[in-house]
Amino acid sequence: MHQEKIANVIQEVRKVVVGQDRMVNRLLIGLFTNGHILLEGVPGLAKTLTVNTLAKVLHLDFNRIQFTPDLLPADLIGTMIYNQQAANFEVKKGPIFSNLILADEVNRSPAKVQSALLEAMQEKQVTIGETTYQLDRPFLVLATQNPVDQEGTYPLPEAQVDRFMMKVHIDYPSKADEMEVMRRMANMSFSSDVDAMLSKEDIFEIRNLINSVKMAEPLEHYIIELVFATRFPDQYGLKEEAKYIQFGVSPRASINLNLASKAVAFMDGRDYVLPEDIKEIAEDVLNHRIILNYEAEADGVNTRDLVKILMEKVPINKSVTLK
């Protein structure tokens, strides 16, 4: 059973990482549905450690790229190097050629580097010189950005953030979890060794199984209703919230919400989607796609609060006319 293997993956990651099951779950959903994940949280919440550990457990090639203001696109995708002995140019591939890419502090690099990364994410290929190279499969980008210390950063444009399947906010651990973290990491003999639990073949097979998970038509309509409620909130009785929304979500939101909810159902051992699966994942899929105005910032309103209100006020069984 693949669900048992997935449970073993999570259990293996827990040997090293404490209290980040939700982050691991979202990373696996991204991997199984061919989506990319943006992680946001203050420093020290084990974002890098979690991704590194997960790569070992999944037996995938892993590269960490520290984004800095002086990084160049060639540092990411590779470049042509002149070989004096052979008197010709040779391709030197960059760190983007790996299965799991950790783009650490992606908002610290300038726009041209961010564009190179996002193009690779979208096209699953890069061009060096005159030759186009396919990226490794599976290919998953996990980007992190720091919500504090914004000096000297280059925030990702809203239209480019939309290319990430989910934006996952990482919170501080509970007191009990932090106690366990402290005890582990203060022990200088603590080992972070883990065993591989999934193969590439398993991952591709899981993708095929998730693709066959069934979603009833009323739930497909519910996804469309949630998406349209962000674009036309007045029509859904969200008059108070409407004054804060500048732009609603793009069609990528409905596609990714469909995929992610199927993955949630599969990981829960079902071959059909429930309304709870959509609600479970909606915040992470929608929160970075809703663009708020300055009034929302002034009133301290964030997109996660708006998504929760949407799910409370948009009914599942509302009749829909598709036009």
Coordinates of C-alpha atoms in Angstrom, one line a residue:
M1 CA 0.0 0.0 0.0
H2 CA 1.4 3.4 -1.0
Q3 CA -0.4 5.1 1.9
E4 CA 1.7 2.9 4.3
K5 CA 4.9 4.0 2.4
I6 CA 3.9 7.6 2.7
A7 CA 3.2 7.2 6.5
N8 CA 6.7 5.6 6.8
V9 CA 8.2 8.7 5.0
I10 CA 6.5 11.0 7.5
Q11 CA 7.6 8.8 10.4
E12 CA 11.2 8.8 9.1
V13 CA 11.3 12.6 8.8
R14 CA 10.1 12.8 12.4
K15 CA 13.3 11.2 13.5
V16 CA 15.0 14.5 12.7
V17 CA 12.3 17.2 12.4
V18 CA 9.9 17.9 15.2
G19 CA 6.5 19.4 14.9
Q20 CA 6.4 20.1 11.2
D21 CA 4.0 17.4 10.0
R22 CA 1.9 20.0 8.1
M23 CA 4.9 21.3 6.2
V24 CA 6.0 17.7 5.3
N25 CA 2.4 16.9 4.2
R26 CA 2.3 20.0 1.9
L27 CA 5.7 19.2 0.4
L28 CA 4.6 15.7 -0.4
I29 CA 1.4 17.0 -2.0
G30 CA 3.5 19.2 -4.2
L31 CA 5.8 16.4 -5.1
F32 CA 2.9 14.0 -5.9
T33 CA 1.0 16.5 -8.0
N34 CA 3.9 18.1 -9.9
G35 CA 3.5 21.5 -8.1
H36 CA 6.0 23.8 -6.5
I37 CA 5.9 25.1 -2.9
L38 CA 6.7 28.5 -1.4
L39 CA 7.5 28.3 2.3
E40 CA 7.2 31.5 4.4
G41 CA 8.3 31.7 8.1
V42 CA 10.8 33.4 10.4
P43 CA 14.4 32.0 10.6
G44 CA 15.1 28.9 12.6
L45 CA 11.9 26.9 11.9
A46 CA 13.6 24.0 10.3
K47 CA 12.5 24.8 6.7
T48 CA 15.9 23.9 5.2
L49 CA 16.4 20.9 7.5
T50 CA 12.9 19.5 6.6
V51 CA 13.5 19.7 2.9
N52 CA 17.0 18.2 3.2
T53 CA 15.7 15.3 5.3
L54 CA 12.8 14.7 3.0
A55 CA 15.1 14.5 0.0
K56 CA 17.1 11.7 1.8
V57 CA 14.0 9.8 2.8
L58 CA 12.7 10.0 -0.8
H59 CA 16.1 9.0 -2.2
L60 CA 16.1 12.0 -4.6
D61 CA 18.9 14.3 -5.7
F62 CA 18.9 17.5 -3.8
N63 CA 20.5 20.9 -4.2
R64 CA 20.3 23.9 -2.0
I65 CA 20.8 27.3 -3.7
Q66 CA 21.3 30.3 -1.4
F67 CA 19.8 33.3 -3.2
T68 CA 21.8 36.5 -2.8
P69 CA 21.8 39.9 -4.5
D70 CA 24.9 39.1 -6.6
L71 CA 23.5 35.8 -7.9
L72 CA 23.3 35.5 -11.7
P73 CA 21.0 33.4 -13.9
A74 CA 24.1 31.4 -15.0
D75 CA 24.8 30.5 -11.4
L76 CA 21.4 28.8 -11.4
I77 CA 20.9 27.1 -14.8
G78 CA 24.5 26.8 -15.9
T79 CA 26.7 28.3 -18.7
M80 CA 29.1 27.7 -21.5
I81 CA 32.7 27.2 -20.5
Y82 CA 35.6 27.5 -23.0
N83 CA 37.9 24.4 -23.0
Q84 CA 41.3 25.6 -24.1
Q85 CA 42.6 22.1 -24.7
A86 CA 39.7 21.1 -27.0
A87 CA 39.4 24.6 -28.3
N88 CA 35.6 24.6 -28.0
F89 CA 32.8 25.6 -25.6
E90 CA 31.4 23.0 -23.2
V91 CA 28.2 23.1 -21.2
K92 CA 28.5 23.3 -17.4
K93 CA 25.1 22.6 -16.0
G94 CA 23.9 24.5 -12.9
P95 CA 22.4 23.3 -9.6
I96 CA 18.9 23.5 -11.1
F97 CA 19.6 20.1 -12.6
S98 CA 18.3 18.1 -9.6
N99 CA 15.1 16.5 -8.3
L100 CA 14.5 18.7 -5.3
I101 CA 15.7 22.3 -5.4
L102 CA 15.7 24.4 -2.2
A103 CA 15.7 28.1 -3.3
D104 CA 16.6 29.5 0.0
E105 CA 15.5 33.1 0.6
V106 CA 14.3 33.5 -2.9
N107 CA 13.4 37.1 -2.3
R108 CA 17.0 38.1 -1.8
S109 CA 17.9 37.8 -5.5
P110 CA 17.1 40.3 -8.3
A111 CA 14.3 39.9 -10.8
K112 CA 16.4 38.3 -13.6
V113 CA 17.4 35.4 -11.3
Q114 CA 13.9 34.9 -10.0
S115 CA 12.6 34.9 -13.6
A116 CA 15.2 32.2 -14.6
L117 CA 14.0 30.0 -11.7
L118 CA 10.3 30.6 -12.4
E119 CA 10.8 29.8 -16.1
A120 CA 12.5 26.5 -15.2
M121 CA 9.6 25.7 -12.9
Q122 CA 7.0 26.4 -15.6
E123 CA 8.7 24.9 -18.6
K124 CA 10.6 22.1 -16.9
Q125 CA 13.5 22.9 -19.2
V126 CA 16.3 25.4 -19.6
T127 CA 18.3 26.7 -22.5
I128 CA 22.1 27.0 -22.3
G129 CA 23.7 28.5 -25.4
E130 CA 21.7 27.2 -28.3
T131 CA 20.7 23.9 -26.7
T132 CA 17.6 23.2 -24.6
Y133 CA 17.9 20.7 -21.8
Q134 CA 15.0 18.9 -20.0
L135 CA 15.2 19.0 -16.2
D136 CA 15.3 15.9 -14.1
R137 CA 12.1 14.1 -13.2
P138 CA 10.6 14.4 -10.7
F139 CA 11.3 18.1 -10.4
L140 CA 10.2 20.1 -7.4
V141 CA 11.2 23.7 -6.3
L142 CA 10.7 24.5 -2.7
A143 CA 11.4 28.2 -2.2
T144 CA 11.6 30.0 1.2
Q145 CA 11.2 33.6 2.0
N146 CA 11.7 35.4 5.2
P147 CA 8.8 37.7 6.3
V148 CA 11.1 39.7 8.6
D149 CA 14.2 41.7 7.7
Q150 CA 13.0 43.0 4.4
E151 CA 15.9 45.4 3.9
G152 CA 17.8 44.5 0.7
T153 CA 15.2 42.1 -0.6
Y154 CA 13.4 41.8 -3.9
P155 CA 9.8 40.7 -3.2
L156 CA 8.4 38.2 -5.8
P157 CA 5.9 39.9 -8.1
E158 CA 2.3 38.8 -7.5
A159 CA 2.0 37.4 -11.0
Q160 CA 5.1 35.2 -10.5
V161 CA 4.1 34.0 -7.0
D162 CA 1.0 32.6 -8.8
R163 CA 3.3 29.9 -10.4
F164 CA 3.7 28.2 -7.0
M165 CA 1.0 25.6 -6.3
M166 CA 0.9 26.5 -2.6
K167 CA 2.2 29.1 -0.2
V168 CA 2.7 27.5 3.2
H169 CA 3.1 29.6 6.3
I170 CA 5.3 28.0 8.9
D171 CA 4.4 28.9 12.5
Y172 CA 6.4 28.7 15.7
P173 CA 6.4 25.2 17.4
S174 CA 4.4 24.5 20.5
K175 CA 6.1 24.5 23.9
A176 CA 6.4 20.7 24.0
D177 CA 7.8 20.6 20.4
E178 CA 10.3 23.3 21.2
M179 CA 11.4 21.4 24.3
E180 CA 12.0 18.3 22.1
V181 CA 13.9 20.4 19.5
M182 CA 16.1 21.9 22.2
R183 CA 16.9 18.5 23.7
R184 CA 17.8 17.0 20.3
M185 CA 19.8 19.9 18.9
A186 CA 21.7 20.6 22.1
N187 CA 22.9 17.0 22.1
M188 CA 26.1 17.1 20.0
S189 CA 25.9 13.4 19.3
F190 CA 22.5 13.6 17.7
S191 CA 22.4 11.8 14.4
S192 CA 20.3 13.1 11.4
D193 CA 20.7 9.9 9.4
V194 CA 17.5 8.6 7.9
D195 CA 16.6 5.7 5.6
A196 CA 15.1 6.0 2.1
M197 CA 11.4 5.0 2.0
L198 CA 10.2 5.8 -1.5
S199 CA 11.7 5.4 -4.9
K200 CA 11.2 7.5 -8.1
E201 CA 9.1 4.7 -9.4
D202 CA 6.9 4.9 -6.3
I203 CA 6.4 8.6 -6.8
F204 CA 5.4 8.2 -10.5
E205 CA 3.0 5.4 -9.5
I206 CA 1.5 7.6 -6.8
R207 CA 1.0 10.4 -9.3
N208 CA -1.0 8.0 -11.5
L209 CA -3.1 6.9 -8.6
I210 CA -3.9 10.5 -7.5
N211 CA -4.8 11.3 -11.1
S212 CA -7.5 8.5 -10.9
V213 CA -9.1 9.9 -7.7
K214 CA -12.7 10.8 -8.4
M215 CA -14.3 14.2 -7.7
A216 CA -18.0 14.6 -7.8
E217 CA -19.4 17.3 -10.0
P218 CA -20.9 19.3 -7.0
L219 CA -17.4 19.5 -5.5
E220 CA -16.0 20.7 -8.9
H221 CA -18.7 23.4 -8.8
Y222 CA -17.7 24.2 -5.2
I223 CA -14.1 24.9 -6.3
I224 CA -15.4 27.2 -9.1
E225 CA -17.6 29.0 -6.6
L226 CA -14.7 29.6 -4.2
V227 CA -12.6 30.9 -7.0
F228 CA -15.3 33.3 -8.3
A229 CA -16.0 34.5 -4.8
T230 CA -12.5 36.0 -4.7
R231 CA -13.1 37.8 -8.0
F232 CA -16.7 39.0 -7.5
P233 CA -17.1 39.0 -3.6
D234 CA -20.1 41.4 -3.8
Q235 CA -22.1 38.7 -5.6
Y236 CA -21.5 36.3 -2.7
G237 CA -22.6 38.6 0.1
L238 CA -19.0 39.5 1.0
K239 CA -19.5 43.2 1.0
E240 CA -17.1 43.9 3.9
E241 CA -14.4 41.7 2.4
A242 CA -14.9 43.2 -1.1
K243 CA -13.3 46.5 -0.1
Y244 CA -10.0 44.8 0.7
I245 CA -9.6 42.6 -2.5
Q246 CA -7.9 44.3 -5.4
F247 CA -7.7 41.2 -7.6
G248 CA -9.1 37.7 -7.2
V249 CA -7.3 34.4 -7.9
S250 CA -6.3 33.1 -11.4
P251 CA -7.4 29.9 -13.1
R252 CA -4.3 28.2 -11.7
A253 CA -6.1 28.3 -8.4
S254 CA -9.0 26.1 -9.5
I255 CA -6.6 23.7 -11.2
N256 CA -4.3 23.4 -8.2
L257 CA -7.2 23.2 -5.7
N258 CA -8.6 20.3 -7.7
L259 CA -5.2 18.5 -7.8
A260 CA -4.3 19.2 -4.2
S261 CA -7.6 18.0 -2.8
K262 CA -7.3 14.7 -4.8
A263 CA -3.8 14.3 -3.2
V264 CA -5.3 14.9 0.3
A265 CA -8.0 12.3 -0.4
F266 CA -5.4 9.7 -1.6
M267 CA -3.1 10.3 1.3
D268 CA -6.1 9.7 3.6
G269 CA -6.7 6.3 1.9
R270 CA -9.7 7.3 -0.3
D271 CA -10.2 7.2 -4.1
Y272 CA -12.8 10.0 -3.9
V273 CA -12.7 13.6 -2.7
L274 CA -14.8 14.9 0.2
P275 CA -15.6 18.6 0.9
E276 CA -13.3 18.4 3.9
D277 CA -10.4 17.7 1.5
I278 CA -11.0 21.0 -0.4
K279 CA -11.3 22.9 2.9
E280 CA -8.2 21.3 4.3
I281 CA -6.0 22.6 1.4
A282 CA -7.8 25.8 0.3
E283 CA -5.9 28.2 2.5
D284 CA -2.5 27.1 1.1
V285 CA -3.7 27.1 -2.5
L286 CA -5.5 30.5 -2.4
N287 CA -3.8 32.7 0.1
H288 CA -0.9 33.9 -2.2
R289 CA -3.2 34.4 -5.2
I290 CA -5.5 37.0 -3.6
I291 CA -4.1 40.5 -4.1
L292 CA -5.1 42.9 -1.4
N293 CA -5.2 46.7 -1.6
Y294 CA -3.6 49.3 0.8
E295 CA -6.8 49.5 2.8
A296 CA -6.4 45.8 3.8
E297 CA -2.8 46.5 4.9
A298 CA -3.9 49.5 6.9
D299 CA -6.6 47.5 8.7
G300 CA -4.4 44.5 9.3
V301 CA -6.4 42.1 7.1
N302 CA -4.5 39.2 5.5
T303 CA -5.4 36.7 2.8
R304 CA -5.6 33.8 5.2
D305 CA -8.4 35.4 7.1
L306 CA -10.2 36.1 3.9
V307 CA -10.0 32.5 2.7
K308 CA -11.4 31.3 6.1
I309 CA -14.4 33.7 5.6
L310 CA -14.9 32.5 2.0
M311 CA -15.2 28.9 3.2
E312 CA -17.7 29.9 5.9
K313 CA -19.9 31.9 3.5
V314 CA -19.7 30.1 0.2
P315 CA -22.1 27.1 0.3
I316 CA -21.1 23.8 -1.2
N317 CA -24.5 22.9 -2.6
K318 CA -25.2 26.2 -4.4
S319 CA -26.5 25.7 -7.9
V320 CA -24.1 26.9 -10.5
T321 CA -24.6 28.0 -14.1
L322 CA -21.4 27.7 -16.1
K323 CA -21.0 30.3 -18.8

